[in-house]
């Protein structure tokens, strides 16, 4: 069964290695709201939503376990990122011109998503050619809504 949902995305991003204190890097904060559907699959829960920025892209958030989440974005810029607490994964990002391989090191994953909604918190670093390029904390809040037509 597909459950209509509202997805609130909050992101804090800085171009700094979190292990380096007092570096002076500024944190960029952003938030967005999207609408989509939540459904149970044989591998866990999956939330699929349009990004709401008008480019026609679709993001699939897959909660595959308490500490394992994947985010797959299909559109003008494609990406597939895997977040597993305490682990690093090589992921692919396509910027519209060529694919790039990124290493994603996940500090923590908190998966509180159920069929009644909930939150997923992810804290991770992106490495490009062995260097930390970005530290990000992201929260997906999934709220079922009868008012949304899927």
Backbone as ProteinMPNN parsed JSONL, in Angstrom:
{"seq_chain_A": "XXXXXXXXXXXXXXXXXXXXXXXXXXXXXXXXXXXXXXXXXXXXXXXXXXXXXXXXXXXXXXXXXXXXXXXXXXXXXXXXXXXXXXXXXXXXXXXXXXXXXXXXXXXXXXXXXXXXXXXXXXXXXXXXXXXXXXXXXXXXXXXXXXXXXX", "coords_chain_A": {"N_chain_A": [[0.837, -1.18, 0.0], [0.56, 2.196, -0.846], [1.349, 5.085, 0.856], [0.373, 8.377, 1.057], [2.619, 11.082, 1.586], [4.194, 13.875, 3.261], [7.379, 15.228, 2.945], [9.873, 16.551, 4.835], [12.894, 18.145, 4.544], [15.886, 18.78, 6.067], [19.009, 20.331, 6.069], [22.378, 20.638, 7.088], [25.391, 21.896, 6.086], [28.88, 21.876, 5.653], [32.099, 22.835, 4.437], [34.285, 21.258, 5.567], [36.483, 19.248, 7.491], [35.154, 17.48, 10.113], [36.74, 16.755, 12.236], [38.623, 18.649, 12.611], [39.168, 21.238, 14.685], [37.934, 24.569, 15.274], [38.156, 25.759, 12.67], [36.957, 27.733, 11.265], [35.125, 27.459, 9.22], [32.106, 28.147, 7.516], [28.718, 27.225, 8.134], [26.278, 26.022, 6.012], [22.836, 26.19, 5.885], [19.812, 24.6, 4.981], [16.42, 24.063, 3.953], [13.68, 22.086, 2.815], [10.54, 21.157, 1.343], [8.778, 18.363, 0.26], [6.632, 16.174, -1.664], [5.223, 12.92, -1.7], [5.196, 9.325, -1.769], [5.039, 6.667, 0.635], [6.071, 3.378, 1.16], [6.063, -0.101, 2.05], [8.603, -2.378, 1.263], [10.121, -5.476, 0.183], [12.63, -5.23, 1.242], [12.562, -3.301, 3.2], [11.489, -0.03, 4.23], [10.388, 2.361, 1.831], [10.581, 5.583, 0.549], [9.379, 7.676, -1.843], [9.773, 10.645, -3.606], [9.076, 13.766, -5.266], [11.387, 16.377, -5.902], [10.533, 18.966, -5.69], [11.688, 21.256, -6.719], [11.119, 21.869, -9.265], [12.539, 20.712, -11.378], [11.856, 18.21, -12.147], [13.024, 16.015, -10.985], [13.31, 12.946, -9.114], [13.48, 11.542, -5.925], [14.466, 8.669, -4.165], [14.229, 7.374, -1.076], [15.514, 4.899, 0.826], [14.988, 2.93, 3.556], [16.801, 0.596, 4.899], [17.444, -0.755, 7.145], [18.211, -0.417, 10.682], [20.587, 1.066, 10.741], [21.275, 1.549, 8.11], [20.856, 3.207, 5.12], [19.765, 4.253, 1.904], [20.01, 6.744, -0.663], [18.671, 7.699, -3.611], [18.784, 9.684, -6.337], [17.166, 10.733, -9.215], [17.306, 12.563, -12.136], [18.064, 15.736, -13.605], [20.562, 15.903, -12.43], [22.094, 13.129, -11.253], [22.336, 10.853, -8.504], [23.565, 8.304, -6.348], [23.662, 7.346, -3.176], [24.969, 5.664, -0.383], [24.431, 5.112, 2.987], [25.839, 3.937, 5.812], [26.163, 3.326, 9.117], [29.249, 4.088, 10.601], [30.722, 3.15, 8.463], [32.295, 3.345, 5.194], [31.4, 4.093, 1.849], [31.782, 3.77, -1.671], [30.352, 5.95, -3.894], [28.209, 7.172, -6.552], [27.986, 10.151, -8.397], [26.372, 12.109, -10.732], [26.894, 14.9, -12.548], [25.594, 15.994, -14.704], [27.331, 16.277, -16.76], [29.482, 14.462, -16.493], [30.107, 11.332, -14.813], [30.989, 11.131, -11.343], [33.056, 9.646, -8.925], [32.545, 9.288, -5.537], [33.595, 9.111, -2.155], [31.759, 8.185, 0.565], [31.618, 8.667, 3.906], [30.05, 7.552, 6.683], [29.123, 8.91, 9.676], [27.02, 8.679, 11.543], [23.783, 7.089, 11.616], [20.42, 7.424, 12.154], [17.574, 5.754, 12.172], [14.341, 6.23, 12.325], [12.066, 5.655, 10.947], [8.823, 4.568, 10.222], [5.805, 2.89, 9.086], [3.996, 4.712, 9.893], [5.2, 7.081, 9.593], [7.918, 9.281, 10.543], [11.429, 9.912, 11.367], [14.596, 10.208, 9.711], [17.907, 10.549, 10.453], [21.026, 11.579, 9.285], [24.514, 11.708, 9.438], [27.335, 12.625, 7.81], [30.415, 12.5, 5.832], [31.751, 13.652, 2.76], [34.192, 12.541, 0.577], [36.556, 13.524, -1.803], [38.856, 12.42, -4.022], [40.361, 11.481, -1.867], [40.342, 13.569, -0.023], [38.556, 15.41, 2.463], [35.682, 16.871, 1.412], [33.255, 17.832, 2.179], [31.14, 18.136, 5.007], [28.164, 16.884, 6.229], [24.991, 17.114, 7.782], [21.913, 15.643, 7.788], [18.377, 15.618, 7.851], [15.509, 13.759, 7.313], [12.166, 14.17, 7.558], [9.276, 12.407, 7.653], [5.921, 12.597, 6.993], [2.803, 11.242, 7.164], [-0.081, 12.034, 5.177], [-3.413, 12.622, 4.597], [-4.344, 14.534, 2.949], [-2.873, 14.745, 0.683], [-2.707, 14.052, -2.698], [-1.664, 11.252, -4.397]], "CA_chain_A": [[0.0, 0.0, 0.0], [1.288, 3.455, -0.921], [0.827, 6.062, 1.792], [0.789, 9.735, 0.7], [3.406, 11.717, 2.65], [4.952, 15.106, 3.115], [8.755, 14.997, 3.371], [10.599, 17.772, 5.183], [14.33, 17.856, 4.481], [16.711, 19.828, 6.674], [20.415, 20.023, 5.819], [23.473, 21.506, 7.526], [26.526, 21.484, 5.268], [30.081, 22.716, 5.733], [33.235, 22.291, 3.682], [35.317, 21.112, 6.582], [36.623, 17.978, 8.179], [34.645, 17.725, 11.47], [37.757, 16.462, 13.249], [39.487, 19.818, 12.742], [38.481, 22.23, 15.506], [38.159, 26.004, 15.061], [38.66, 26.0, 11.32], [36.332, 28.935, 10.733], [34.24, 27.172, 8.095], [30.709, 28.494, 7.73], [27.754, 26.162, 7.903], [25.144, 26.379, 5.16], [21.62, 25.494, 6.31], [18.72, 24.696, 4.02], [15.278, 23.188, 4.207], [12.789, 21.929, 1.667], [9.373, 20.309, 1.554], [8.421, 17.616, -0.952], [5.465, 15.299, -1.478], [5.401, 11.642, -2.367], [4.541, 8.154, -1.182], [5.809, 5.77, 1.479], [5.565, 2.009, 1.051], [6.92, -1.196, 2.52], [9.111, -3.279, 0.236], [10.677, -6.675, 0.823], [13.889, -4.866, 1.89], [12.365, -2.281, 4.235], [10.573, 1.039, 3.831], [10.871, 3.189, 0.734], [9.848, 6.829, 0.376], [9.702, 8.254, -3.154], [9.184, 11.978, -3.656], [9.615, 14.771, -6.176], [12.201, 17.299, -5.114], [9.839, 20.225, -5.489], [12.396, 22.41, -7.275], [10.649, 22.089, -10.623], [13.366, 20.105, -12.423], [11.324, 16.895, -12.479], [13.782, 14.927, -10.382], [12.643, 12.106, -8.115], [14.393, 10.95, -4.956], [13.987, 7.487, -3.455], [14.884, 7.174, 0.217], [15.269, 3.507, 1.219], [15.415, 2.573, 4.91], [17.075, -0.831, 4.748], [17.751, -1.278, 8.471], [18.376, 0.642, 11.677], [21.801, 1.847, 10.492], [21.582, 1.493, 6.681], [19.903, 3.98, 4.329], [20.281, 4.711, 0.618], [19.299, 7.861, -1.277], [18.877, 7.633, -5.051], [18.134, 10.816, -7.005], [17.15, 10.633, -10.667], [16.863, 13.812, -12.744], [19.152, 16.397, -14.333], [21.77, 15.47, -11.733], [21.787, 11.843, -10.628], [23.254, 10.376, -7.487], [23.203, 7.145, -5.541], [24.513, 7.398, -1.994], [24.673, 4.649, 0.624], [24.843, 5.555, 4.311], [25.857, 2.839, 6.777], [26.872, 3.866, 10.272], [30.606, 3.611, 10.849], [31.316, 2.578, 7.253], [32.454, 4.191, 4.012], [30.977, 3.465, 0.596], [32.007, 4.514, -2.899], [29.058, 6.287, -4.465], [28.309, 7.83, -7.854], [27.263, 11.405, -8.591], [26.455, 12.555, -12.122], [26.609, 16.332, -12.508], [25.042, 16.44, -15.973], [28.378, 16.202, -17.762], [30.213, 13.208, -16.35], [29.943, 10.737, -13.48], [32.1, 11.28, -10.407], [33.021, 8.697, -7.823], [32.753, 9.92, -4.244], [33.608, 8.221, -0.993], [30.869, 8.702, 1.596], [31.895, 8.078, 5.217], [28.903, 7.854, 7.529], [29.395, 8.971, 11.111], [25.878, 8.095, 12.246], [22.477, 6.971, 10.977], [19.327, 7.144, 13.091], [16.409, 5.452, 11.357], [13.112, 6.133, 13.102], [10.975, 5.638, 9.992], [7.86, 3.459, 10.249], [4.692, 3.15, 8.165], [3.263, 5.855, 10.438], [6.056, 8.246, 9.401], [9.089, 9.312, 11.404], [12.602, 10.671, 10.925], [15.904, 9.606, 9.459], [19.009, 11.497, 10.624], [22.278, 11.07, 8.719], [25.68, 12.568, 9.612], [28.328, 12.004, 6.932], [31.413, 13.302, 5.118], [32.038, 13.282, 1.377], [35.608, 12.649, 0.251], [36.879, 13.535, -3.225], [40.278, 12.141, -4.203], [40.977, 11.286, -0.563], [40.231, 14.742, 0.845], [37.2, 15.73, 2.888], [35.151, 17.996, 0.655], [32.037, 18.359, 2.78], [30.531, 17.449, 6.143], [26.735, 17.156, 6.139], [23.999, 16.504, 8.659], [20.661, 15.726, 7.05], [17.208, 15.009, 8.48], [14.299, 13.558, 6.518], [10.974, 13.967, 8.383], [8.232, 11.873, 6.775], [4.652, 12.787, 7.679], [1.637, 10.811, 6.371], [-1.091, 13.055, 5.028], [-4.568, 12.24, 3.779], [-4.648, 15.666, 2.067], [-2.012, 14.707, -0.485], [-3.124, 13.11, -3.737], [-0.453, 10.702, -5.004]], "C_chain_A": [[0.885, 1.248, 0.0], [0.585, 4.487, -0.043], [1.297, 7.447, 1.356], [1.498, 10.404, 1.875], [3.924, 13.086, 2.236], [6.345, 14.801, 3.655], [9.419, 16.345, 3.6], [12.075, 17.417, 5.287], [15.084, 19.047, 5.052], [18.17, 19.411, 6.548], [21.317, 21.092, 6.428], [24.727, 21.008, 6.83], [27.69, 22.454, 5.474], [31.216, 22.035, 4.979], [34.43, 22.166, 4.616], [35.332, 19.685, 7.108], [36.17, 18.196, 9.629], [35.667, 17.435, 12.562], [38.707, 17.641, 13.471], [38.716, 20.906, 13.487], [38.851, 23.649, 15.078], [38.717, 26.327, 13.684], [38.05, 27.243, 10.695], [35.416, 28.693, 9.554], [32.806, 27.543, 8.463], [29.828, 27.303, 7.411], [26.594, 26.707, 7.09], [23.948, 25.539, 5.61], [20.544, 25.676, 5.257], [17.595, 23.756, 4.433], [14.394, 23.174, 2.966], [11.623, 21.04, 2.081], [9.029, 19.661, 0.22], [7.242, 16.71, -0.624], [5.675, 14.021, -2.267], [4.639, 10.535, -1.684], [5.551, 7.332, -0.386], [5.217, 4.381, 1.311], [6.571, 1.019, 1.59], [7.324, -2.027, 1.313], [9.67, -4.509, 0.937], [11.977, -6.385, 1.565], [13.748, -3.851, 3.014], [11.336, -1.268, 3.778], [11.22, 1.902, 2.757], [9.97, 4.41, 0.631], [10.317, 7.449, -0.933], [9.001, 9.603, -3.248], [9.852, 12.833, -4.719], [10.344, 15.808, -5.354], [11.578, 18.676, -4.946], [10.545, 21.443, -6.051], [12.077, 22.628, -8.75], [11.465, 21.443, -11.717], [12.908, 18.7, -12.792], [12.071, 15.738, -11.857], [12.971, 14.216, -9.304], [13.712, 11.492, -7.229], [13.718, 9.758, -4.3], [14.863, 7.291, -2.229], [14.52, 5.77, 0.682], [15.862, 3.247, 2.594], [15.556, 1.062, 4.945], [17.41, -1.508, 6.069], [17.94, -0.116, 9.416], [19.519, 1.581, 11.343], [22.22, 1.846, 9.031], [20.469, 2.163, 5.881], [20.554, 4.29, 2.985], [19.396, 5.84, 0.101], [19.67, 7.869, -2.75], [18.089, 8.761, -5.7], [18.294, 10.647, -8.507], [16.567, 11.929, -11.224], [17.992, 14.399, -13.561], [20.509, 16.036, -13.745], [21.423, 14.216, -10.947], [22.798, 11.526, -9.54], [22.678, 9.138, -6.815], [24.185, 7.126, -4.379], [24.022, 6.372, -0.981], [25.265, 5.12, 1.943], [24.706, 4.388, 5.274], [26.746, 3.276, 7.943], [28.231, 3.212, 10.469], [31.326, 3.044, 9.642], [31.444, 3.638, 6.168], [32.024, 3.402, 2.786], [31.367, 4.371, -0.562], [30.659, 4.704, -3.569], [29.273, 7.057, -5.758], [27.419, 9.069, -7.874], [27.466, 11.818, -10.042], [26.004, 14.002, -12.167], [26.002, 16.877, -13.799], [26.051, 16.371, -17.105], [29.141, 14.889, -17.699], [29.997, 12.657, -14.946], [31.205, 10.942, -12.638], [31.948, 10.223, -9.317], [33.385, 9.436, -6.542], [32.839, 8.846, -3.172], [32.764, 8.895, 0.077], [31.147, 7.941, 2.887], [30.798, 8.518, 6.171], [29.305, 7.792, 8.995], [28.263, 8.33, 11.896], [24.64, 8.082, 11.363], [21.482, 6.646, 12.081], [18.065, 6.97, 12.257], [15.2, 5.234, 12.262], [11.889, 6.09, 12.204], [10.129, 4.38, 10.143], [6.771, 3.774, 9.228], [3.785, 4.271, 8.661], [4.053, 7.152, 10.272], [7.274, 8.154, 10.303], [10.235, 10.093, 10.781], [13.775, 9.752, 10.643], [16.93, 10.728, 9.574], [20.29, 10.841, 10.111], [23.36, 12.127, 8.932], [26.816, 11.921, 8.82], [29.308, 13.019, 6.362], [31.576, 12.749, 3.711], [33.519, 13.544, 1.127], [35.755, 12.614, -1.275], [38.393, 13.424, -3.335], [40.994, 12.119, -2.844], [40.892, 12.448, 0.404], [38.789, 14.996, 1.221], [36.757, 16.983, 2.151], [33.977, 18.651, 1.374], [31.605, 17.496, 3.955], [29.063, 17.858, 6.159], [25.971, 16.419, 7.228], [22.647, 16.732, 7.99], [19.561, 15.018, 7.819], [16.074, 14.945, 7.47], [13.164, 13.297, 7.51], [9.838, 13.591, 7.445], [6.919, 11.886, 7.545], [3.51, 12.32, 6.771], [0.582, 11.9, 6.316], [-2.203, 12.572, 4.107], [-4.897, 13.33, 2.768], [-3.848, 15.644, 0.776], [-2.535, 13.65, -1.45], [-1.876, 12.586, -4.411], [-0.7, 10.275, -6.436]], "O_chain_A": [[1.846, 1.333, 0.764], [-0.615, 4.728, -0.181], [2.503, 7.683, 1.287], [1.046, 10.312, 3.017], [4.068, 13.405, 1.056], [6.477, 14.181, 4.711], [9.519, 17.171, 2.692], [12.458, 16.506, 6.021], [14.94, 20.176, 4.582], [18.531, 18.28, 6.876], [21.058, 22.289, 6.304], [25.093, 19.841, 6.962], [27.517, 23.672, 5.472], [31.277, 20.809, 4.899], [35.435, 22.863, 4.477], [34.302, 19.013, 7.155], [36.756, 19.03, 10.319], [35.469, 17.838, 13.708], [39.503, 17.63, 14.41], [37.726, 21.431, 12.977], [39.951, 23.891, 14.58], [39.666, 27.103, 13.567], [38.567, 27.755, 9.702], [34.964, 29.656, 8.934], [32.352, 27.287, 9.579], [30.14, 26.485, 6.545], [26.001, 27.728, 7.438], [24.045, 24.315, 5.702], [20.377, 26.764, 4.706], [17.803, 22.788, 5.165], [14.371, 24.123, 2.183], [11.713, 20.275, 3.041], [8.993, 20.324, -0.817], [6.901, 16.506, 0.541], [6.234, 14.037, -3.364], [3.58, 10.757, -1.096], [6.744, 7.308, -0.691], [3.996, 4.221, 1.318], [7.777, 1.269, 1.588], [6.501, -2.339, 0.453], [9.687, -4.565, 2.167], [12.399, -7.173, 2.412], [14.722, -3.569, 3.712], [10.418, -1.6, 3.029], [12.427, 2.141, 2.768], [8.745, 4.289, 0.625], [11.505, 7.716, -1.113], [7.798, 9.708, -3.006], [11.029, 12.656, -5.034], [9.954, 16.087, -4.221], [12.054, 19.473, -4.137], [10.06, 22.562, -5.882], [12.69, 23.469, -9.406], [11.131, 21.6, -12.892], [13.507, 18.063, -13.659], [11.782, 14.583, -12.169], [12.082, 14.792, -8.677], [14.724, 10.986, -7.716], [12.547, 9.823, -3.924], [16.07, 7.072, -2.331], [13.346, 5.479, 0.909], [17.075, 3.33, 2.786], [14.565, 0.335, 5.012], [17.637, -2.717, 6.103], [17.843, 1.042, 9.011], [19.437, 2.775, 11.631], [23.382, 2.109, 8.723], [19.307, 1.76, 5.943], [21.754, 4.561, 2.924], [18.199, 5.891, 0.383], [20.839, 8.027, -3.102], [16.861, 8.79, -5.621], [19.398, 10.446, -9.011], [15.474, 12.344, -10.839], [18.79, 13.665, -14.145], [21.488, 15.883, -14.475], [20.555, 14.244, -10.074], [23.97, 11.887, -9.641], [21.463, 8.96, -6.732], [25.383, 6.918, -4.566], [22.821, 6.231, -0.75], [26.439, 5.481, 2.019], [23.602, 3.906, 5.528], [27.93, 3.558, 7.764], [28.364, 1.988, 10.503], [32.427, 2.51, 9.775], [30.795, 4.683, 6.214], [32.254, 2.196, 2.695], [31.292, 5.594, -0.453], [29.917, 3.746, -3.784], [30.373, 7.536, -6.033], [26.27, 9.044, -7.433], [28.596, 11.872, -10.526], [24.851, 14.302, -11.856], [25.905, 18.092, -13.971], [25.677, 16.404, -18.278], [29.415, 14.274, -18.73], [29.736, 13.409, -14.006], [32.325, 10.928, -13.149], [30.842, 9.948, -8.852], [34.405, 10.122, -6.474], [32.215, 7.791, -3.288], [33.021, 10.039, 0.451], [30.941, 6.729, 2.962], [30.635, 9.708, 6.437], [29.763, 6.762, 9.488], [28.502, 7.535, 12.805], [24.464, 8.933, 10.491], [21.679, 5.704, 12.849], [17.549, 7.938, 11.699], [15.058, 4.182, 12.884], [10.791, 6.445, 12.634], [10.653, 3.268, 10.187], [6.816, 4.818, 8.577], [2.905, 4.728, 7.931], [3.628, 8.203, 10.751], [7.623, 7.071, 10.773], [10.056, 10.829, 9.81], [13.926, 8.685, 11.239], [16.833, 11.737, 8.877], [20.599, 9.7, 10.454], [23.148, 13.304, 8.641], [27.218, 10.797, 9.121], [29.073, 14.227, 6.4], [31.542, 11.537, 3.497], [34.033, 14.622, 1.424], [35.151, 11.778, -1.948], [39.122, 14.254, -2.792], [42.086, 12.666, -2.696], [41.329, 12.326, 1.548], [37.891, 14.821, 0.398], [37.39, 18.033, 2.259], [33.722, 19.845, 1.218], [31.694, 16.269, 3.901], [28.749, 19.048, 6.107], [26.261, 15.267, 7.551], [22.282, 17.863, 7.669], [19.78, 13.943, 8.377], [15.722, 15.948, 6.849], [13.2, 12.301, 8.231], [9.478, 14.359, 6.553], [6.804, 11.275, 8.607], [3.266, 12.924, 5.727], [0.372, 12.612, 7.298], [-1.951, 12.162, 2.974], [-5.649, 13.085, 1.824], [-4.11, 16.435, -0.13], [-2.774, 12.504, -1.069], [-1.093, 13.37, -4.947], [0.214, 9.787, -7.101]]}, "name": "protein", "num_of_chains": 1, "seq": "XXXXXXXXXXXXXXXXXXXXXXXXXXXXXXXXXXXXXXXXXXXXXXXXXXXXXXXXXXXXXXXXXXXXXXXXXXXXXXXXXXXXXXXXXXXXXXXXXXXXXXXXXXXXXXXXXXXXXXXXXXXXXXXXXXXXXXXXXXXXXXXXXXXXXX"}
